[in-house]
PDB file of C-alpha atoms in Angstrom:
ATOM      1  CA  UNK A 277      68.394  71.261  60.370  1.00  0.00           C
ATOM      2  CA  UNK A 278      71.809  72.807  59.787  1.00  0.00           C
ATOM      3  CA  UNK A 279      70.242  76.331  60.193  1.00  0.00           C
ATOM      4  CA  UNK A 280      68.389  75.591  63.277  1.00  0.00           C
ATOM      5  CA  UNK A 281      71.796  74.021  65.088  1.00  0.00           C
ATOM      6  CA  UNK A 282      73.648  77.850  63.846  1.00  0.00           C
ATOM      7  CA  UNK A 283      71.029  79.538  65.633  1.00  0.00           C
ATOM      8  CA  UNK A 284      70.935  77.534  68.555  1.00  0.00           C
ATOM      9  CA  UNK A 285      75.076  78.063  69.040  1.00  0.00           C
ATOM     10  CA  UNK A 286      74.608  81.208  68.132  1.00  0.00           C
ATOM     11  CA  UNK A 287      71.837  82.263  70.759  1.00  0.00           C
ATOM     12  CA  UNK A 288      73.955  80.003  73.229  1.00  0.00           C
ATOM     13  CA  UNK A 289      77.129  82.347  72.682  1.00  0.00           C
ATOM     14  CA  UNK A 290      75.358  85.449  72.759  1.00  0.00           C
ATOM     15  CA  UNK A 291      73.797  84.343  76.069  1.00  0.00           C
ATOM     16  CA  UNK A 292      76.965  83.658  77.300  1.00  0.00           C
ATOM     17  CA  UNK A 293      78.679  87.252  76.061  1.00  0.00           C
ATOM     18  CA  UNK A 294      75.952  88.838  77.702  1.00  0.00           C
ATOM     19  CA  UNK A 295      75.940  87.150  81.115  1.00  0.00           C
ATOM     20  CA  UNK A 296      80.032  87.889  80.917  1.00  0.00           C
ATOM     21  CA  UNK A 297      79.735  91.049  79.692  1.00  0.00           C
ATOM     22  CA  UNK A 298      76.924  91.405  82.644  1.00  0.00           C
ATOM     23  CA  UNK A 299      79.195  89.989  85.447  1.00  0.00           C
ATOM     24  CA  UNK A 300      81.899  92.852  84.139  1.00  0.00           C
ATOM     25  CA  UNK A 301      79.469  95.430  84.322  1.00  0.00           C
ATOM     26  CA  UNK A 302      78.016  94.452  88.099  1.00  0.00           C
ATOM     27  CA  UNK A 303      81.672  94.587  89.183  1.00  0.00           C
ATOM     28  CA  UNK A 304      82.493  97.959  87.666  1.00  0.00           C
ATOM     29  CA  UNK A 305      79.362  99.735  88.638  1.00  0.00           C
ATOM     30  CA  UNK A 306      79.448  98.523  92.224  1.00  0.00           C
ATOM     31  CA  UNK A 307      83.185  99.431  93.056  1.00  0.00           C
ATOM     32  CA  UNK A 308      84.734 103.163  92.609  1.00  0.00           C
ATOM     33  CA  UNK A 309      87.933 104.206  91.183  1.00  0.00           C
ATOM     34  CA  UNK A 310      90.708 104.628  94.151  1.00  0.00           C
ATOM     35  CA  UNK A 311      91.194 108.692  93.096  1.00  0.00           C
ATOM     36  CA  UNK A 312      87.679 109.468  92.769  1.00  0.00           C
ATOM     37  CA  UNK A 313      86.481 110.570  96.407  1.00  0.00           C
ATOM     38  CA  UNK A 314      83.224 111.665  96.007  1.00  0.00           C
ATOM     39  CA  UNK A 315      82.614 108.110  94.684  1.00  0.00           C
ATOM     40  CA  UNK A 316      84.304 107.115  97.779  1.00  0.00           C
ATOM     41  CA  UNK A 317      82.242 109.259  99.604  1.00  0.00           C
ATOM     42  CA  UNK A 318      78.841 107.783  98.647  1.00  0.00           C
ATOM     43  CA  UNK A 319      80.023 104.586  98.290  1.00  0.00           C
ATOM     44  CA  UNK A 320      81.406 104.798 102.263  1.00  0.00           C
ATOM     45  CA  UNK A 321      77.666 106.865 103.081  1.00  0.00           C
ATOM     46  CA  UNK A 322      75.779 104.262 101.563  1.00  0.00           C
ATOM     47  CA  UNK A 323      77.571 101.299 102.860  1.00  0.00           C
ATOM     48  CA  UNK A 324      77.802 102.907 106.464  1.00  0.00           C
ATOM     49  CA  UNK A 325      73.958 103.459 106.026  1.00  0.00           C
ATOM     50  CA  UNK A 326      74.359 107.345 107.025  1.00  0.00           C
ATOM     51  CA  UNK A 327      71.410 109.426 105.413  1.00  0.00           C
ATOM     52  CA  UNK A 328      73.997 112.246 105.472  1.00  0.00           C
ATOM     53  CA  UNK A 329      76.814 112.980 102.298  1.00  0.00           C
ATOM     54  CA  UNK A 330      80.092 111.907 103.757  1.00  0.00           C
ATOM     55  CA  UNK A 331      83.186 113.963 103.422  1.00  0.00           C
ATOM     56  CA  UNK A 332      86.838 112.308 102.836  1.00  0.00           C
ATOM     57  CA  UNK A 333      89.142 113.308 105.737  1.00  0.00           C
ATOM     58  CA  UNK A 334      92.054 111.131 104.756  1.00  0.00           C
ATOM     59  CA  UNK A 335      92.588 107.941 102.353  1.00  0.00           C
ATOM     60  CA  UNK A 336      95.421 105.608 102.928  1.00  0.00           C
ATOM     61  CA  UNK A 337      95.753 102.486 100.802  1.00  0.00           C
ATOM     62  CA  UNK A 338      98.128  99.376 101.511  1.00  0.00           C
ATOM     63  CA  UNK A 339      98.209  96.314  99.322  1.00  0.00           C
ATOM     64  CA  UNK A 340      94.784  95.020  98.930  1.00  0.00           C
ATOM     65  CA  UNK A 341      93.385  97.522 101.045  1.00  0.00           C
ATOM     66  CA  UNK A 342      92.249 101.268 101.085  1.00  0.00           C
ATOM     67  CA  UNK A 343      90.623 103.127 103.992  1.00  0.00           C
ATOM     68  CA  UNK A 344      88.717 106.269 104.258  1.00  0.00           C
ATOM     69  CA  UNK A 345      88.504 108.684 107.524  1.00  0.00           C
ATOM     70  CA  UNK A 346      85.502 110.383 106.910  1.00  0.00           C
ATOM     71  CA  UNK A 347      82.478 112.714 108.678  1.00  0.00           C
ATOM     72  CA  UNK A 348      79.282 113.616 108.435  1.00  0.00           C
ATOM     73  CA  UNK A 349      77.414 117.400 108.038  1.00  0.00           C
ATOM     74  CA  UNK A 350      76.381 116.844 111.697  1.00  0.00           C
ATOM     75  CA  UNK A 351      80.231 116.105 112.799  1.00  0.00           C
ATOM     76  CA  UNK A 352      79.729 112.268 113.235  1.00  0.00           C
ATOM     77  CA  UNK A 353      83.383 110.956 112.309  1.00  0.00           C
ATOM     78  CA  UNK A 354      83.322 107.503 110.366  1.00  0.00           C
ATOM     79  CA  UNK A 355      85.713 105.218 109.288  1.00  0.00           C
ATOM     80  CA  UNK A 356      85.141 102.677 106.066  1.00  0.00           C
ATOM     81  CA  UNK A 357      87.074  99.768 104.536  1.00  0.00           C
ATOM     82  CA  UNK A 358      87.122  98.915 100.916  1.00  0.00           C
ATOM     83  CA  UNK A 359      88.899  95.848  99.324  1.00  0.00           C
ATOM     84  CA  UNK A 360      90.448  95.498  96.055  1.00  0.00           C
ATOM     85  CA  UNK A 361      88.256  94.590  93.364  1.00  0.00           C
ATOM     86  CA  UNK A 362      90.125  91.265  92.327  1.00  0.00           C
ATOM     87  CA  UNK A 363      89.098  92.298  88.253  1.00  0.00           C
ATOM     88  CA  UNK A 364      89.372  95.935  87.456  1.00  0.00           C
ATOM     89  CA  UNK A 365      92.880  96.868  89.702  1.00  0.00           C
ATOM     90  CA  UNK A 366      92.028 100.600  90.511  1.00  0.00           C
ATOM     91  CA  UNK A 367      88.750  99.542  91.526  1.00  0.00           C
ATOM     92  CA  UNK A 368      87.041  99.395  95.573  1.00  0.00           C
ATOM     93  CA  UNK A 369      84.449  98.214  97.146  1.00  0.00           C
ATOM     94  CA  UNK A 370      83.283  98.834 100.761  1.00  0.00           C
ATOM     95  CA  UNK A 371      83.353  96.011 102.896  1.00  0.00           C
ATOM     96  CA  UNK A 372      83.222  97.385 106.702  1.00  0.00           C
ATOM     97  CA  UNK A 373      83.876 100.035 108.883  1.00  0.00           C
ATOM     98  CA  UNK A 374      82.300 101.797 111.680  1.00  0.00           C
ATOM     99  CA  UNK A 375      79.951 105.129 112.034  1.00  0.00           C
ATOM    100  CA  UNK A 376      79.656 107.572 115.062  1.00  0.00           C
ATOM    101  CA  UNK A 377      83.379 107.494 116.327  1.00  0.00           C
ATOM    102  CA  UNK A 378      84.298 109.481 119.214  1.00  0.00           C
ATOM    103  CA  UNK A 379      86.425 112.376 118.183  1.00  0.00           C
ATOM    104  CA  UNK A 380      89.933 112.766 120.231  1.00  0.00           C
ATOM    105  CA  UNK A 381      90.398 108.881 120.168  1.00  0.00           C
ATOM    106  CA  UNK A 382      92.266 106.626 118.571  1.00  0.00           C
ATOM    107  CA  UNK A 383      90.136 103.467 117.690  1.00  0.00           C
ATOM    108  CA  UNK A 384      91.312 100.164 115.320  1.00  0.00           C
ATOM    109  CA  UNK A 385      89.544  98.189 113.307  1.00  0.00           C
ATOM    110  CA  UNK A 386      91.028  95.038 112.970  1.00  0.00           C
ATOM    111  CA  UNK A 387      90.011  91.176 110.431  1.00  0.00           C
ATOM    112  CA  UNK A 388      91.549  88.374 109.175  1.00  0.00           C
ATOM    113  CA  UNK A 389      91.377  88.705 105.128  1.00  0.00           C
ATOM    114  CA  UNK A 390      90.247  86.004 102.987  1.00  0.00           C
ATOM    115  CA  UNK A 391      93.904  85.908 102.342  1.00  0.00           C
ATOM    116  CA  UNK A 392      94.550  84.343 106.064  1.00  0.00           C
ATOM    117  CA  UNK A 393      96.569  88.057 106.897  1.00  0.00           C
ATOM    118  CA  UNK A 394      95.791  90.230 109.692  1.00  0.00           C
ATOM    119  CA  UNK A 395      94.317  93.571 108.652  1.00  0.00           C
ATOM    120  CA  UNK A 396      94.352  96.428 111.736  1.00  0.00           C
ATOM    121  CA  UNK A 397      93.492  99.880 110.216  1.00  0.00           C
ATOM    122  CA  UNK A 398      93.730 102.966 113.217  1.00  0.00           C
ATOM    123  CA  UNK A 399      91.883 105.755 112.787  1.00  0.00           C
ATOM    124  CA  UNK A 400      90.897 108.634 114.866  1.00  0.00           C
ATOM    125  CA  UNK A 401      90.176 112.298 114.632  1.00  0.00           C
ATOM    126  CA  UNK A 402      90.861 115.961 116.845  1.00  0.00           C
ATOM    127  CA  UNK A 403      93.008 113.663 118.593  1.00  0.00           C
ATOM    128  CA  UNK A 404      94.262 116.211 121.715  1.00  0.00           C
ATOM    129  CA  UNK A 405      97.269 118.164 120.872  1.00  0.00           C
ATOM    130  CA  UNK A 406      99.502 116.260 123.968  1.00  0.00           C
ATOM    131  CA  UNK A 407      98.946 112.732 121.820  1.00  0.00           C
ATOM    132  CA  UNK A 408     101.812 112.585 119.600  1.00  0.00           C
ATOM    133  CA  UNK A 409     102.117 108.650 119.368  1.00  0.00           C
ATOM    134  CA  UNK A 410     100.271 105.294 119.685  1.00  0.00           C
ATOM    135  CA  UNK A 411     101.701 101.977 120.039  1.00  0.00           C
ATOM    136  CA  UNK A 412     100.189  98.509 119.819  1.00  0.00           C
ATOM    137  CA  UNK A 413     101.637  95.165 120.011  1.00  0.00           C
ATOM    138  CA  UNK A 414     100.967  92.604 118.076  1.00  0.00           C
ATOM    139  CA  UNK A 415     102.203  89.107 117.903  1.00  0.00           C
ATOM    140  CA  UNK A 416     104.725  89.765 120.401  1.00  0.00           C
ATOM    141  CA  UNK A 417     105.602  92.797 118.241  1.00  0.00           C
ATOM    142  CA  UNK A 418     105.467  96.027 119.484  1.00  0.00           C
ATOM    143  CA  UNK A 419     104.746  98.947 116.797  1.00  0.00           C
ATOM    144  CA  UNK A 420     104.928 102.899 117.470  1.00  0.00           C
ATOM    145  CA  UNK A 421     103.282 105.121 115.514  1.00  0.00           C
ATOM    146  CA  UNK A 422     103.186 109.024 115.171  1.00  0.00           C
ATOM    147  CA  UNK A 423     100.268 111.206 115.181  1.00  0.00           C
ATOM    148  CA  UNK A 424     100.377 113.754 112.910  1.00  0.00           C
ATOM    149  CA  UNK A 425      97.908 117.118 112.497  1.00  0.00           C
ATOM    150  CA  UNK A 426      95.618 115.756 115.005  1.00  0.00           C
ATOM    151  CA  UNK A 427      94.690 112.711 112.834  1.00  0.00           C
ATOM    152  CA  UNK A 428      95.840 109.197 112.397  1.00  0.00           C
ATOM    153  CA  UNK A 429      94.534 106.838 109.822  1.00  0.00           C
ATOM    154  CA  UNK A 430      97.247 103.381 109.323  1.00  0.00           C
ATOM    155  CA  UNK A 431      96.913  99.803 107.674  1.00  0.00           C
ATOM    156  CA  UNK A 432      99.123  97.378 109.141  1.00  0.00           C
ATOM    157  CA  UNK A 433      99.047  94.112 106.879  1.00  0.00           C
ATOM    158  CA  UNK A 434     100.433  91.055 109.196  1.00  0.00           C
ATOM    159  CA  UNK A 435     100.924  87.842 107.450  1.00  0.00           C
ATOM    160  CA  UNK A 436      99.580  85.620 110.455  1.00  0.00           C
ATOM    161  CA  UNK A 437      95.904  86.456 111.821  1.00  0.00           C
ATOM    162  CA  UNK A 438      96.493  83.500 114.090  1.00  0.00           C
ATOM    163  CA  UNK A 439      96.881  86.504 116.969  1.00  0.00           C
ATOM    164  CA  UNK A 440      94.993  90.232 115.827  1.00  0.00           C
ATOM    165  CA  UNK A 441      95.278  92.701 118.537  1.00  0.00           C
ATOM    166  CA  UNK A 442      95.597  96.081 117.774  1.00  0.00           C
ATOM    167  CA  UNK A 443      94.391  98.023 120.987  1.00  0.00           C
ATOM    168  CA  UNK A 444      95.977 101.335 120.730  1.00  0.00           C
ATOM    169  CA  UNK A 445      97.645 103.293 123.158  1.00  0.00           C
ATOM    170  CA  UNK A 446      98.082 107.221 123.100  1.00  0.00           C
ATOM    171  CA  UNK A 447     101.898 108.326 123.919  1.00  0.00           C
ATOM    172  CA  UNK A 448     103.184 111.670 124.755  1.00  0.00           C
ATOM    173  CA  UNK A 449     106.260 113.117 123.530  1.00  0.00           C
ATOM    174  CA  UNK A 450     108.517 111.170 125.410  1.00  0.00           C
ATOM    175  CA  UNK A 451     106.247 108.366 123.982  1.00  0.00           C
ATOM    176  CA  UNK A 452     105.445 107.743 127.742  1.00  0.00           C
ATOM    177  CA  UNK A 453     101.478 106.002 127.861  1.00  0.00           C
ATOM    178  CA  UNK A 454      98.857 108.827 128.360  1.00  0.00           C
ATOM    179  CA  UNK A 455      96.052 107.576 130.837  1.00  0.00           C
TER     180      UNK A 455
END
């Protein structure tokens, strides 16, 4: 009787080691490590659904938070979002973006985190040589940002996503509007 209760605690905790252990595994294999971009790059391909390789433009990372610019063989420009794995701290996963941007605009992709904050991420690529700024305002606060080498890729992180609005606007020079 004594052997048969061993065995029985003994399958239970193995069974539970293995489901942990299993649960570890699931989150490592399905995130990628923030300096490894070809992992970024398939993980962004797959999770965008393109049936083409991506190609990392630009990563920029803020808090919780790490986007890739990215584009396709074909020249289809894509932008993808990947949150912090809450485990392994180096660690992404996709969790939204966008496919087929239009190249020489600046677009946003803005949510409210889990976390109740505001998350706007602008992106854009071959933005036209005259662009040298964008501004947005959010929350009553205005924010102007340059453009630099044709590209822009940002993550604003706003406490409150009572209000998200992050509608760019290209600015010249004189960081006068551009219509």
């Amino acid at each position: 009787m004594m052997i048969k209760r061993r065995n029985i605690i003994l399958l239970f905790l193995i069974a539970a080691l293995l489901l942990i252990g299993g649960f570890f595994a699931v989150l490592w294999f399905t995130t990628v490590d923030a300096e490894n971009m070809d992992g970024i790059a398939r993980q962004a391909a797959a999770y965008l659904q393109s049936d083409e390789p991506m190609d990392i433009k630009e990563v920029e990372q803020r808090g919780n938070f790490l986007a890739a610019l990215c584009s396709t063989a074909d020249g289809r420009m894509a932008v993808c979002v990947f949150d912090k794995d809450p485990v392994f701290k180096n660690r992404w996963k996709a969790n939204g973006g966008r496919l087929s941007l239009t190249a020489g605009e600046i677009s946003s992709w803005n949510y409210g985190s889990s976390n109740g904050e505001a998350v706007l991420i602008f992106f854009g690529e071959e933005i036209p040589e005259e662009v040298c700024w964008y501004t947005f305002t959010n929350h009553g606060i205005t924010y102007t940002c340059p453009v630099e080498a044709n590209r822009v890729l940002d993550i604003f992180i706003i406490p409150d996503s009572d209000d998200i609005n992050g509608y760019p606007i290209p600015l010249d020079k004189e960081k006068q509007e551009i219509k």
